[in-house]
Amino acid sequence: MALRIPRHLIFLAVGVMLASCGGSDSGPTGPATASISLAPATVAFGAVQGGAAPAAQTVAVTNGGTGSLEGLSVGAITYSAGASGWLGASLSSASGPATLTLAAKPAGLASGSYTASVPLSSSRATNSPQKISVSLLVLPDNKATSLAAGQSAVFLGSPAFSTQLAVPAGSRYLVAVVNTDPSSSATADFTLQGALTGGSAGTTTRVTALARGAAPAPSAAAPRGAAPGYAMSAGDARAIAYLRRLAPAHDAMLARNRQIYARWGGARGARRAAEARSARLSPVAASIAQTVGTVNKVYVAKSLSEGCADVDSIGARTVAVGQHVIVLADTNRTTWPDTERPDSAFYQTFADEYDQITWPHLLTYIGDPLADDGNLSGVGKVTVTLTPVLNNLGGGVLAFVSSCDFFPTEVSAQDTNFSNFTEMFYSLVPASNGLSVTTWEKALRSTAAHESKHIVSFADRIINNSPVLEEIWLEEGLAQISSEIWMRNFNQAKWKAHANFDQTVVCELNFGIGAPCNSQNTNPLTLMIAHLPFTFEYLNTESTKHTEGLGVDTPSNYGAGWAFARWVIDQYAGDEPTLIKGLINEPSLSGLPNLSSHTGQPAPLLLMYWNLASAIFEKPAFTAADPRVTIPSFDFANIYETGQTGVTCNGQPCGLFTQSGTPTFPVQPIAISPGAISQQVTGVPGTSAAYFLLSATADGTEALQLASGAGDAISPQSAFRVGILRVE
């Protein structure tokens, strides 16, 4: 959501705002400039602890132009936020420079901001009347925060966050306001308030009365600079764009699977399986042959609607058999012509890779896809069905697992369900308007590790009689973890080794024979299919529009779901397999409760530190004092900067994660400065964050607190929490 101006404008330090431009004609004829120069002590008036009364403050009122301030007078004072009676003002002289004395009486005021407007007028000034707006930020406590570069502070106890933050000259702070509600459908508003309580920064406000001048022009974008020589092929560019378009249909299939599982799973599903085995139901199920050349009858979902009846019945030839996998290829030569088929040797090569790399990977890190095979077909192998049915399903879907295949079928007048009754995943095929044969082969290899994880999830949840499947964002996030770890067989990434652009992206894309990795262009596509681009999109949308959250959309599932799971594993796993398998094999919990249970950490803490760690707005200029504000497995700052500024397309600089190459870093914090702060953000979803970058040019202390979206005291039931990281 876009930022909105609050219902009542709040100035959190002494400032000046213009009223009308009328006045006596006895003053000077040219434009006059009035300036109110504040001594450093005056700024202390900006914030006090509740119940405390600050000393009276003095403001020197001088004329910055040629007009005299003779005859300066104070008009009737008006108040906002119920502040009547807490502020008084008087003038010590009637000729300029004048001294305006302000006195506060805040006893009994609740925390929040209180504002009074003091009108000044002069018979000799053409820019009169003017109003001085004086505001007091009343804090519930006097907590002081002082951070060295790299240090962080989180405030998880209450939404009533307040602190007096030391801001030395040249320091910068990332402030994350996180909605820790576990549901992304629960949106809420807040206002970040601040006032400078000490130091000299922001102590002078100047206003030109009659000639305000044009608004400053937007600053020009920083020069991109020359790319270091990475030239992305046109084929890779098309493939990445196409594969990203396929992701939403896969998410829709996961939602369909959850609906079907909710109806058929748990104890009821186990009972139906027993009935099927005793032949009390007549299954409409396919039978998969392990003899190469045999044509099998396979049911393939042809829509994303709930239910198992809307299928295509295809003929699929057994084209390869391995120790743990059977590969079937659709026999339809019209929808899948010979010109778009791989060399027949590829099928067995794929099956061999599944046996030698993918299967051991699954057993080590994910689980056993065949754990429930005894209650299904008993074939003892995962089946991969390659069919053009998927090329048009929901606009195209790269691959999916169907929950219909894990339950017995029921035939009646009301309900006819079709099941292959075995562990199977389906993949689209190459097409002239889709993926080339070569690119399809690269994508299918890593997809096998991803989709096999979904098969493990079904097996584990069915065996555990779980009432529901995992939430989509974590189910998809852990499937992304599976393919990410699998890709370590082909790239240079290792667990918690801070893998950079050269060690990840360069090991997938075709950057030519001079590239430090994948010079022969034979590696599979994995991280660039979805992990990195969707994480970039999620973080950028989260920080600029405040509309993201876990489970909201495809970037949140493929991108944030993976990045969050990766951060949790990096931070809390003694070894990767134990935690990953524990999350997948969880019998009853899902989503944030699942992560919380298996890490021993409260969900708000996980959300706060992950959001801080994800705020990659520039190269780190510090070493994090708390490892929880890092993501140890990847150097995302390097990956995103190089991907956005170090690659050319057709000889021109381009971006891998946005077409223009800007922004360079996904998170774009709202810029704020010490002094008067009243930043309202609306519609922040649960699990999501809004980011601010506080930059100081002079020594001072900035009082910060959180208020409601309307600027009032924040509700004790609010899920908002605050974290601060000093980045420079």
XYZ file of C-alpha atoms in Angstrom:
728
model
C 0.000 0.000 0.000
C 1.126 3.561 -0.651
C 1.971 5.781 2.276
C -0.816 8.178 3.261
C -0.628 11.525 5.015
C -2.021 11.129 8.556
C -5.377 12.624 9.509
C -3.639 15.289 11.522
C -0.165 16.407 10.557
C 2.187 15.885 13.475
C 5.465 17.729 13.841
C 7.716 15.988 16.293
C 10.089 18.878 16.840
C 9.705 22.627 16.779
C 8.951 23.656 13.181
C 7.320 26.349 11.117
C 4.345 26.052 8.782
C 2.892 28.846 6.681
C -0.654 30.075 7.015
C -1.920 32.681 4.521
C 0.286 35.067 2.635
C -1.752 38.178 3.458
C -0.623 40.993 5.753
C -0.157 44.725 6.015
C 1.131 46.716 3.064
C 3.393 48.680 5.402
C 6.137 46.028 5.180
C 8.811 45.631 2.503
C 7.618 45.110 -1.063
C 9.857 42.138 -1.928
C 9.602 38.519 -0.757
C 10.550 38.133 2.886
C 12.159 35.086 4.482
C 11.499 34.277 8.099
C 13.735 31.801 9.839
C 13.351 30.304 13.262
C 16.755 29.317 14.563
C 16.689 26.765 17.330
C 19.456 26.366 19.856
C 20.434 22.710 20.474
C 18.777 22.765 23.897
C 15.443 23.570 22.317
C 15.362 20.208 20.574
C 15.123 18.479 23.960
C 11.570 19.738 24.018
C 10.749 17.083 21.403
C 10.343 14.060 23.691
C 9.925 13.368 27.378
C 9.075 10.405 29.542
C 5.399 10.211 30.527
C 4.606 12.467 33.497
C 7.834 14.448 33.283
C 7.705 18.202 32.681
C 10.480 19.628 30.501
C 11.853 23.022 31.313
C 10.545 26.020 29.401
C 12.243 26.351 26.033
C 13.252 29.492 24.148
C 13.000 30.023 20.419
C 14.759 32.980 18.782
C 12.597 34.460 16.010
C 14.617 36.447 13.484
C 13.938 37.914 10.095
C 16.011 36.271 7.401
C 15.008 38.924 4.861
C 14.977 42.716 4.962
C 11.681 43.211 6.773
C 11.497 44.172 10.428
C 9.777 41.955 12.962
C 8.652 44.991 14.951
C 5.157 44.494 16.247
C 5.468 40.709 16.452
C 2.642 39.241 18.538
C 1.288 35.833 19.599
C -2.231 34.846 18.639
C -4.585 32.323 20.196
C -2.946 28.924 20.638
C -4.779 25.899 19.238
C -4.189 22.296 20.246
C -4.599 18.786 18.882
C -4.737 15.288 20.383
C -6.380 16.534 23.557
C -3.409 18.668 24.520
C -5.277 21.774 25.647
C -3.602 23.430 28.600
C -0.261 21.725 28.389
C 1.588 24.411 26.447
C 1.931 28.159 26.881
C 3.809 30.785 24.852
C 4.908 34.372 25.478
C 7.127 36.971 23.807
C 9.879 38.776 25.703
C 9.976 41.787 23.372
C 7.978 43.467 20.693
C 10.842 44.144 18.288
C 13.044 41.703 16.461
C 14.877 39.592 17.029
C 12.158 38.343 19.369
C 12.338 35.563 21.925
C 9.409 33.185 22.148
C 9.255 31.226 25.401
C 7.426 27.872 25.428
C 6.393 26.047 28.572
C 5.024 22.494 28.764
C 2.860 20.871 31.429
C 2.538 17.225 30.320
C 1.640 15.677 33.681
C -0.957 12.979 33.190
C -0.558 12.751 29.433
C -0.496 9.277 27.927
C 2.283 8.225 25.580
C 1.880 9.632 22.102
C 2.346 12.953 20.356
C 0.682 16.214 21.296
C 0.793 19.301 19.142
C 0.058 23.014 19.627
C 0.051 25.728 16.961
C 1.349 29.150 18.016
C 0.335 31.901 15.533
C 2.797 34.775 15.100
C 1.951 37.999 13.312
C 3.730 41.255 12.632
C 2.527 44.539 11.194
C 5.930 44.896 9.476
C 6.286 41.427 7.863
C 4.758 40.619 4.462
C 4.769 36.899 5.152
C 2.646 37.082 8.276
C 0.812 35.436 9.853
C 2.911 32.342 10.459
C 2.377 29.429 12.777
C 4.963 27.668 14.875
C 3.888 24.087 15.487
C 5.342 22.719 18.697
C 5.019 19.045 19.497
C 5.854 16.858 22.456
C 6.459 13.116 21.995
C 5.614 11.504 25.328
C 7.348 8.133 25.750
C 6.076 5.415 28.090
C 9.623 4.880 29.341
C 13.068 6.349 29.037
C 14.795 3.326 27.481
C 18.040 4.275 25.772
C 19.536 2.318 22.881
C 23.110 2.695 21.707
C 24.395 0.434 18.939
C 27.785 0.020 17.323
C 27.919 -0.789 13.613
C 26.656 -4.344 13.121
C 24.746 -4.465 16.392
C 20.985 -4.869 16.527
C 18.162 -4.503 19.032
C 14.739 -6.108 18.823
C 11.646 -5.177 20.822
C 9.462 -8.274 20.927
C 7.660 -7.779 24.222
C 4.983 -5.326 23.179
C 3.762 -3.208 20.264
C 4.181 -0.191 22.556
C 7.770 0.162 21.386
C 9.730 3.255 22.414
C 13.381 4.048 22.778
C 15.821 6.938 22.678
C 18.325 5.907 20.019
C 21.798 7.433 19.974
C 22.498 8.577 16.395
C 26.135 9.679 15.922
C 27.016 11.662 12.814
C 27.374 9.372 9.796
C 25.467 6.495 11.362
C 22.654 4.659 9.590
C 20.031 2.338 11.019
C 17.695 -0.147 9.412
C 14.381 -0.082 11.279
C 12.065 -3.025 10.544
C 8.443 -2.905 11.689
C 7.149 -6.481 11.400
C 3.558 -7.647 11.577
C 4.112 -10.885 13.504
C 0.539 -12.115 13.053
C 0.903 -15.634 11.566
C -1.788 -15.019 8.944
C -0.977 -12.917 5.888
C -4.681 -12.126 5.533
C -4.517 -10.101 8.781
C -3.457 -6.630 7.607
C -2.850 -3.689 9.925
C -1.686 -0.053 9.946
C 0.916 1.722 12.061
C 2.702 5.057 12.414
C 6.408 5.317 13.200
C 6.903 8.481 15.255
C 10.130 10.180 16.185
C 11.632 13.335 17.641
C 15.187 14.541 18.096
C 15.819 14.892 21.812
C 19.431 16.021 21.840
C 22.247 17.229 19.644
C 22.340 19.779 16.857
C 20.925 17.869 13.904
C 17.779 19.360 12.444
C 17.681 22.377 14.759
C 16.871 25.030 12.138
C 13.793 25.215 9.938
C 13.575 27.859 7.195
C 10.522 28.948 5.249
C 10.364 31.401 2.316
C 7.029 33.140 2.323
C 6.132 34.557 -1.064
C 8.589 32.792 -3.379
C 8.711 29.164 -2.404
C 10.345 28.040 -5.650
C 9.814 24.934 -7.731
C 9.926 21.467 -6.241
C 13.356 19.883 -6.532
C 13.822 17.642 -9.541
C 14.064 13.906 -8.876
C 17.624 12.765 -8.487
C 19.066 11.002 -11.491
C 19.705 7.295 -11.286
C 23.246 6.362 -10.402
C 25.312 5.238 -13.386
C 25.193 1.499 -13.901
C 28.841 1.105 -14.837
C 30.314 -1.415 -17.194
C 29.413 -5.069 -16.905
C 32.333 -7.386 -16.036
C 31.788 -9.547 -19.099
C 28.837 -11.826 -18.300
C 26.703 -12.011 -21.441
C 23.459 -13.929 -21.014
C 22.293 -15.931 -24.002
C 18.952 -15.144 -25.590
C 17.895 -18.738 -24.964
C 18.511 -18.488 -21.218
C 16.657 -15.170 -21.049
C 13.611 -16.657 -22.785
C 13.737 -19.805 -20.655
C 13.833 -17.905 -17.348
C 10.910 -15.724 -18.384
C 8.885 -18.709 -19.573
C 9.567 -20.845 -16.504
C 8.492 -18.046 -14.198
C 5.160 -17.829 -16.009
C 4.530 -21.505 -15.207
C 4.823 -21.115 -11.428
C 1.307 -19.818 -10.553
C -0.368 -22.938 -11.950
C 1.893 -25.106 -9.792
C 0.770 -23.115 -6.736
C -2.839 -23.615 -7.797
C -2.238 -27.364 -7.987
C -0.845 -27.328 -4.448
C -4.025 -25.571 -3.292
C -6.100 -28.222 -5.101
C -4.081 -30.960 -3.416
C -4.733 -29.478 0.024
C -8.471 -29.395 -0.653
C -8.539 -32.998 -1.822
C -6.373 -34.158 1.069
C -8.655 -32.405 3.560
C -11.500 -34.547 2.197
C -9.691 -37.850 1.787
C -6.739 -37.712 4.174
C -6.158 -38.476 7.819
C -7.814 -41.448 9.486
C -10.621 -41.471 6.928
C -8.125 -41.865 4.093
C -6.387 -44.724 5.890
C -9.717 -46.489 6.325
C -10.571 -46.091 2.650
C -7.171 -47.478 1.677
C -7.868 -50.574 3.766
C -11.258 -50.948 2.092
C -9.674 -50.676 -1.334
C -7.145 -53.382 -0.524
C -9.935 -55.688 0.604
C -11.719 -55.057 -2.729
C -14.814 -53.540 -1.142
C -14.318 -50.625 -3.532
C -13.581 -50.974 -7.227
C -10.591 -48.790 -8.053
C -10.441 -46.987 -11.374
C -6.657 -47.096 -11.241
C -3.880 -47.358 -13.790
C -1.163 -50.007 -13.774
C 2.436 -49.016 -14.543
C 4.604 -51.512 -16.447
C 8.375 -51.732 -15.982
C 9.067 -53.141 -19.424
C 10.491 -50.575 -21.827
C 8.167 -50.151 -24.809
C 4.952 -50.951 -22.963
C 2.188 -48.379 -23.367
C 0.481 -47.580 -20.059
C -2.911 -46.007 -19.406
C -2.380 -42.966 -17.199
C -4.883 -40.458 -15.812
C -3.665 -36.842 -15.914
C -5.534 -33.933 -14.353
C -6.573 -31.541 -17.105
C -7.904 -28.751 -14.885
C -7.098 -27.115 -11.552
C -10.584 -27.673 -10.165
C -11.034 -29.646 -6.973
C -11.767 -33.311 -7.497
C -10.237 -36.273 -9.274
C -12.729 -36.796 -12.107
C -11.594 -34.153 -14.604
C -8.764 -36.085 -16.268
C -7.275 -36.989 -19.624
C -6.679 -40.684 -20.140
C -3.415 -40.880 -22.064
C -1.198 -43.560 -23.468
C 2.297 -43.220 -21.994
C 5.118 -45.490 -23.127
C 7.667 -46.808 -20.646
C 10.879 -45.291 -22.032
C 13.340 -45.863 -19.172
C 13.547 -47.896 -15.996
C 15.986 -47.380 -13.143
C 16.396 -48.868 -9.706
C 14.098 -46.256 -8.168
C 12.304 -44.589 -11.080
C 10.185 -45.348 -14.150
C 9.961 -42.799 -16.965
C 6.847 -42.635 -19.154
C 6.487 -40.518 -22.307
C 3.141 -39.541 -23.843
C 2.636 -41.357 -27.160
C 0.612 -38.562 -28.807
C 2.713 -37.458 -31.786
C 0.324 -34.629 -32.682
C 0.508 -32.703 -29.423
C 4.120 -33.781 -28.863
C 5.751 -34.053 -32.293
C 9.034 -35.820 -32.898
C 10.761 -32.473 -33.584
C 10.147 -31.488 -29.938
C 11.247 -34.774 -28.378
C 14.662 -35.396 -26.841
C 17.052 -38.020 -28.082
C 15.744 -41.324 -26.713
C 19.000 -41.833 -24.793
C 18.095 -38.887 -22.558
C 15.375 -40.843 -20.787
C 17.763 -43.459 -19.466
C 20.384 -40.833 -18.683
C 17.745 -39.027 -16.605
C 16.769 -42.291 -14.854
C 20.414 -43.040 -14.090
C 20.923 -39.564 -12.604
C 17.817 -40.061 -10.483
C 19.263 -43.300 -9.127
C 22.806 -42.045 -8.604
C 22.240 -38.459 -7.395
C 18.578 -37.648 -6.767
C 17.618 -40.780 -4.825
C 20.539 -40.621 -2.349
C 19.864 -36.904 -1.951
C 16.221 -37.584 -1.073
C 17.025 -40.298 1.454
C 19.687 -38.104 3.099
C 17.945 -34.748 3.254
C 14.212 -35.191 2.586
C 12.799 -38.639 3.301
C 11.651 -41.786 1.503
C 9.213 -41.145 -1.377
C 8.177 -44.815 -1.228
C 7.450 -44.922 2.499
C 3.742 -45.632 1.830
C 4.257 -47.727 -1.294
C 2.886 -50.834 0.412
C -0.500 -49.124 0.676
C -0.388 -48.072 -2.987
C 0.644 -49.975 -6.116
C 3.638 -51.680 -4.558
C 5.672 -51.019 -7.708
C 8.558 -49.834 -5.564
C 9.587 -46.982 -7.859
C 8.677 -43.350 -8.436
C 7.016 -42.787 -11.814
C 7.694 -39.712 -13.957
C 5.092 -39.032 -16.646
C 6.032 -36.611 -19.432
C 2.968 -35.286 -21.222
C 1.845 -32.226 -23.228
C -1.370 -32.146 -21.161
C 0.567 -29.919 -18.727
C 1.620 -27.452 -21.413
C -1.914 -26.018 -21.479
C -3.101 -26.850 -17.956
C -3.879 -23.577 -16.184
C -1.869 -21.700 -18.800
C 0.990 -24.166 -18.410
C 2.558 -25.852 -15.408
C 6.117 -27.172 -15.272
C 5.340 -30.165 -13.081
C 3.103 -31.325 -10.257
C 2.147 -34.166 -7.941
C -1.560 -35.034 -7.651
C -3.116 -35.984 -4.335
C -5.603 -38.169 -6.258
C -2.828 -40.712 -6.830
C -2.426 -41.388 -3.099
C -5.961 -42.446 -2.288
C -8.215 -45.319 -3.344
C -10.828 -44.525 -5.933
C -14.535 -44.531 -5.367
C -17.138 -45.273 -8.022
C -20.735 -44.277 -7.443
C -23.441 -42.338 -9.149
C -22.321 -39.191 -7.390
C -18.544 -39.460 -7.333
C -16.144 -40.963 -9.847
C -12.489 -40.416 -9.056
C -9.532 -41.521 -11.129
C -6.214 -42.432 -9.566
C -2.940 -43.874 -10.776
C -2.600 -45.204 -7.222
C 1.179 -44.837 -7.192
C 3.928 -42.319 -6.413
C 3.984 -40.228 -9.591
C 4.863 -36.744 -10.739
C 4.019 -35.191 -14.065
C 6.015 -32.828 -16.280
C 5.256 -30.780 -19.358
C 7.251 -31.358 -22.549
C 9.283 -29.205 -24.953
C 7.271 -27.135 -27.420
C 7.900 -24.607 -30.171
C 6.099 -21.967 -28.098
C 7.659 -23.064 -24.814
C 10.935 -24.634 -23.737
C 13.536 -25.899 -26.159
C 14.526 -29.540 -25.783
C 17.880 -28.597 -24.240
C 16.397 -26.174 -21.713
C 13.597 -28.610 -20.861
C 16.153 -31.321 -20.091
C 18.019 -28.944 -17.752
C 14.831 -27.931 -15.935
C 13.490 -31.489 -15.602
C 16.613 -32.728 -13.841
C 16.288 -30.372 -10.860
C 12.485 -30.552 -10.961
C 12.774 -34.245 -10.061
C 14.291 -33.312 -6.681
C 11.591 -30.674 -6.139
C 8.574 -32.831 -7.030
C 9.907 -35.898 -5.228
C 9.881 -33.814 -2.071
C 6.115 -33.327 -2.553
C 5.754 -37.104 -2.836
C 7.609 -37.493 0.479
C 5.219 -34.987 2.069
C 2.189 -37.044 1.010
C 3.729 -40.292 2.212
C 4.683 -38.863 5.602
C 1.392 -37.091 6.235
C -0.682 -40.119 5.209
C 1.361 -42.463 7.394
C 1.009 -40.009 10.297
C -2.766 -39.684 9.699
C -2.202 -35.924 9.554
C -5.445 -33.948 9.247
C -3.989 -31.425 6.765
C -1.129 -30.990 4.356
C 1.573 -28.420 5.038
C 0.757 -24.770 4.312
C 1.591 -23.976 0.704
C 4.375 -21.465 1.395
C 6.305 -23.911 3.601
C 5.487 -26.967 1.466
C 6.804 -25.131 -1.573
C 9.664 -23.570 0.384
C 10.947 -26.976 1.510
C 10.575 -28.368 -2.024
C 12.753 -25.446 -3.108
C 15.201 -26.401 -0.356
C 15.329 -29.899 -1.843
C 16.275 -28.706 -5.331
C 18.654 -26.056 -3.908
C 20.636 -28.667 -1.955
C 20.472 -31.085 -4.909
C 22.072 -28.389 -7.085
C 25.208 -28.495 -4.912
C 26.166 -31.497 -7.037
C 26.624 -29.088 -9.945
C 27.438 -25.643 -8.507
C 29.972 -24.456 -5.926
C 27.594 -23.690 -3.066
C 27.970 -25.346 0.320
C 25.981 -25.114 3.520
C 26.653 -21.818 5.335
C 29.541 -20.970 2.960
C 28.197 -17.610 1.723
C 27.896 -18.653 -1.950
C 28.168 -15.722 -4.355
C 27.114 -15.003 -7.945
C 30.003 -16.903 -9.535
C 29.335 -19.955 -7.367
C 25.595 -20.102 -8.089
C 24.162 -18.238 -11.080
C 27.275 -18.658 -13.244
C 27.028 -22.412 -12.646
C 23.590 -22.491 -14.292
C 23.376 -19.928 -17.086
C 25.291 -20.043 -20.340
C 28.002 -17.398 -19.924
C 30.418 -18.997 -22.376
C 33.704 -20.841 -22.168
C 35.368 -18.091 -20.140
C 32.905 -18.442 -17.268
C 34.387 -19.748 -13.976
C 31.693 -22.468 -13.791
C 29.586 -24.417 -16.307
C 31.811 -23.478 -19.219
C 30.413 -26.387 -21.260
C 26.806 -25.328 -20.584
C 25.763 -28.767 -19.322
C 24.533 -27.981 -15.803
C 20.829 -28.053 -14.885
C 18.730 -24.958 -14.196
C 17.662 -24.604 -10.570
C 18.175 -21.391 -8.569
C 17.494 -19.165 -11.566
C 14.179 -20.881 -12.330
C 12.454 -19.595 -9.215
C 14.535 -19.352 -6.020
C 16.445 -16.132 -6.677
C 14.091 -14.164 -8.955
C 10.996 -14.802 -6.865
C 12.815 -13.931 -3.625
C 13.948 -10.661 -5.228
C 10.396 -9.881 -6.341
C 8.941 -10.698 -2.917
C 11.375 -8.473 -1.017
C 11.005 -5.581 -3.443
C 7.210 -5.693 -3.301
C 7.271 -6.092 0.474
C 9.415 -2.992 0.958
C 7.847 -0.696 -1.656
C 4.148 -1.607 -1.668
C 3.743 -3.392 1.685
C 1.432 -5.997 0.130
C 3.485 -9.167 0.555
C 3.386 -11.853 3.214
C 3.952 -15.587 3.469
C 1.379 -17.426 1.372
C 0.082 -14.331 -0.428
C 1.220 -15.180 -3.962
C 3.720 -17.061 -6.121
C 6.789 -14.964 -5.107
C 5.917 -15.555 -1.450
C 5.691 -19.318 -1.972
C 8.606 -19.969 -4.319
C 10.792 -17.105 -3.092
C 10.055 -16.114 0.506
C 8.999 -19.639 1.488
C 12.404 -20.904 0.383
C 14.395 -17.957 1.797
C 12.658 -18.226 5.184
C 13.171 -22.002 5.336
C 16.823 -21.553 4.316
C 17.349 -18.918 7.044
C 15.725 -21.185 9.674
C 17.914 -24.134 8.656
C 21.064 -21.988 8.656
C 20.306 -20.618 12.111
C 18.854 -23.568 14.010
C 19.932 -26.851 12.395
C 22.673 -28.838 14.068
C 22.783 -30.627 10.730
C 20.582 -29.946 7.725
C 18.935 -33.391 7.296
C 17.636 -33.669 10.862
C 15.772 -30.368 10.856
C 14.517 -30.658 7.274
C 13.175 -34.167 7.792
C 11.630 -33.138 11.093
C 9.721 -30.312 9.407
C 8.515 -32.560 6.568
C 7.549 -35.467 8.837
C 5.677 -33.263 11.334
C 2.387 -35.094 12.057
C 0.070 -32.242 13.054
C 1.584 -28.752 12.848
C 2.007 -26.653 9.718
C 3.407 -23.273 8.734
C 4.843 -21.053 11.465
C 3.822 -23.390 14.340
C 5.807 -26.153 12.596
C 8.918 -23.965 12.336
C 8.494 -22.735 15.893
C 8.127 -26.234 17.305
C 11.186 -27.655 15.552
C 13.451 -24.695 16.328
C 12.247 -24.044 19.867
C 11.820 -20.361 18.990
C 8.635 -18.260 19.183
C 7.217 -17.363 15.782
C 7.492 -13.551 16.323
C 11.220 -13.922 16.974
C 11.674 -15.991 13.805
C 9.772 -13.441 11.725
C 11.652 -10.482 13.185
C 15.161 -11.795 12.651
C 14.394 -13.242 9.217
C 12.963 -9.944 8.023
C 16.010 -8.091 9.349
C 18.340 -10.597 7.705
C 16.448 -10.278 4.413
C 16.812 -6.499 4.147
C 19.631 -6.563 1.621
C 19.615 -2.934 0.529
C 23.347 -2.618 -0.095
C 26.646 -4.372 0.373
C 27.145 -4.908 4.084
C 29.492 -2.285 5.544
C 29.651 -4.123 8.843
C 30.079 -7.482 10.481
C 26.852 -8.539 12.127
C 27.237 -8.919 15.870
C 24.229 -11.259 15.975
C 24.376 -14.066 13.372
C 20.585 -14.160 13.294
C 20.589 -11.055 11.100
C 22.509 -12.951 8.405
C 21.692 -15.735 5.926
C 24.956 -17.708 6.036
C 24.475 -19.960 3.001
C 24.261 -17.180 0.401
C 25.871 -13.823 -0.286
C 22.628 -12.335 -1.550
C 24.070 -8.819 -1.748
C 26.715 -10.001 -4.220
C 24.278 -12.183 -6.154
C 21.744 -9.410 -6.613
C 24.208 -6.607 -7.308
C 26.099 -8.626 -9.928
C 22.891 -9.989 -11.418
C 21.465 -6.474 -11.767
C 24.572 -4.570 -12.883
C 27.079 -7.116 -14.186
C 25.245 -8.870 -17.019
C 24.606 -7.874 -20.636
C 21.805 -8.979 -22.934
C 22.419 -8.467 -26.659
C 25.342 -6.229 -25.776
C 23.344 -3.966 -23.436
C 23.369 -3.919 -19.616
C 20.344 -5.755 -18.271
C 19.063 -7.186 -15.023
C 18.460 -10.821 -14.203
C 15.824 -10.017 -11.589
C 14.157 -6.952 -13.129
C 14.242 -6.159 -16.808
C 15.725 -2.699 -16.292
C 18.362 -3.754 -13.796
C 16.942 -1.413 -11.151
C 16.554 -1.602 -8.261
C 19.978 -3.076 -7.624
C 18.946 -4.485 -4.246
C 15.464 -5.837 -3.587
C 14.687 -4.041 -0.324
C 14.136 -0.306 -0.742
C 13.713 1.179 2.763
C 11.791 4.402 3.375
C 14.403 7.123 3.966
C 14.037 9.070 7.217
C 16.260 11.537 9.080
C 16.616 12.389 12.756
C 14.079 14.975 13.830
C 10.369 15.112 13.188
C 9.141 11.693 12.005
C 5.558 10.660 11.399
C 5.545 7.817 8.861
C 2.227 6.054 8.403
C 2.125 2.677 6.623
C -1.182 0.972 5.897
C -2.262 -2.557 5.079
C 0.835 -4.467 6.224
C 0.030 -8.213 6.032
C 0.853 -10.636 8.813
C 4.414 -12.097 8.523
C 5.486 -9.051 6.467
C 7.611 -5.993 7.263
C 7.983 -2.311 6.456
C 11.550 -0.988 6.385
C 13.048 2.421 7.186
C 16.600 3.683 6.764
C 17.450 6.321 9.387
C 20.528 8.368 8.395
C 22.147 10.909 10.746
C 24.322 13.824 9.632
C 25.083 15.128 13.133
C 25.300 13.730 16.645
C 22.001 13.444 18.456
C 19.436 11.218 20.129
C 16.288 10.226 18.287
C 13.219 9.224 20.253
C 11.254 6.551 18.381
C 7.946 4.935 19.137
C 5.167 3.036 17.403
C 1.615 4.371 17.206
C -1.582 3.257 15.522
C -2.246 4.051 11.899
C -4.163 7.134 13.037
C -1.250 8.279 15.213
C -2.928 7.366 18.502
C -1.690 4.939 21.140
C -1.184 1.535 19.556
C -3.438 -1.297 20.719
C -1.846 -3.778 23.150
C -3.280 -6.516 20.909
C -1.352 -5.302 17.876
C 1.068 -7.850 16.398
C 3.555 -5.203 15.264
C 7.081 -5.498 16.650
C 10.226 -3.476 15.933
C 13.840 -4.337 15.205
C 16.767 -1.945 14.682
C 20.062 -2.820 12.988
C 22.921 -0.314 12.775
C 24.343 -0.764 9.276
C 26.957 1.997 9.328
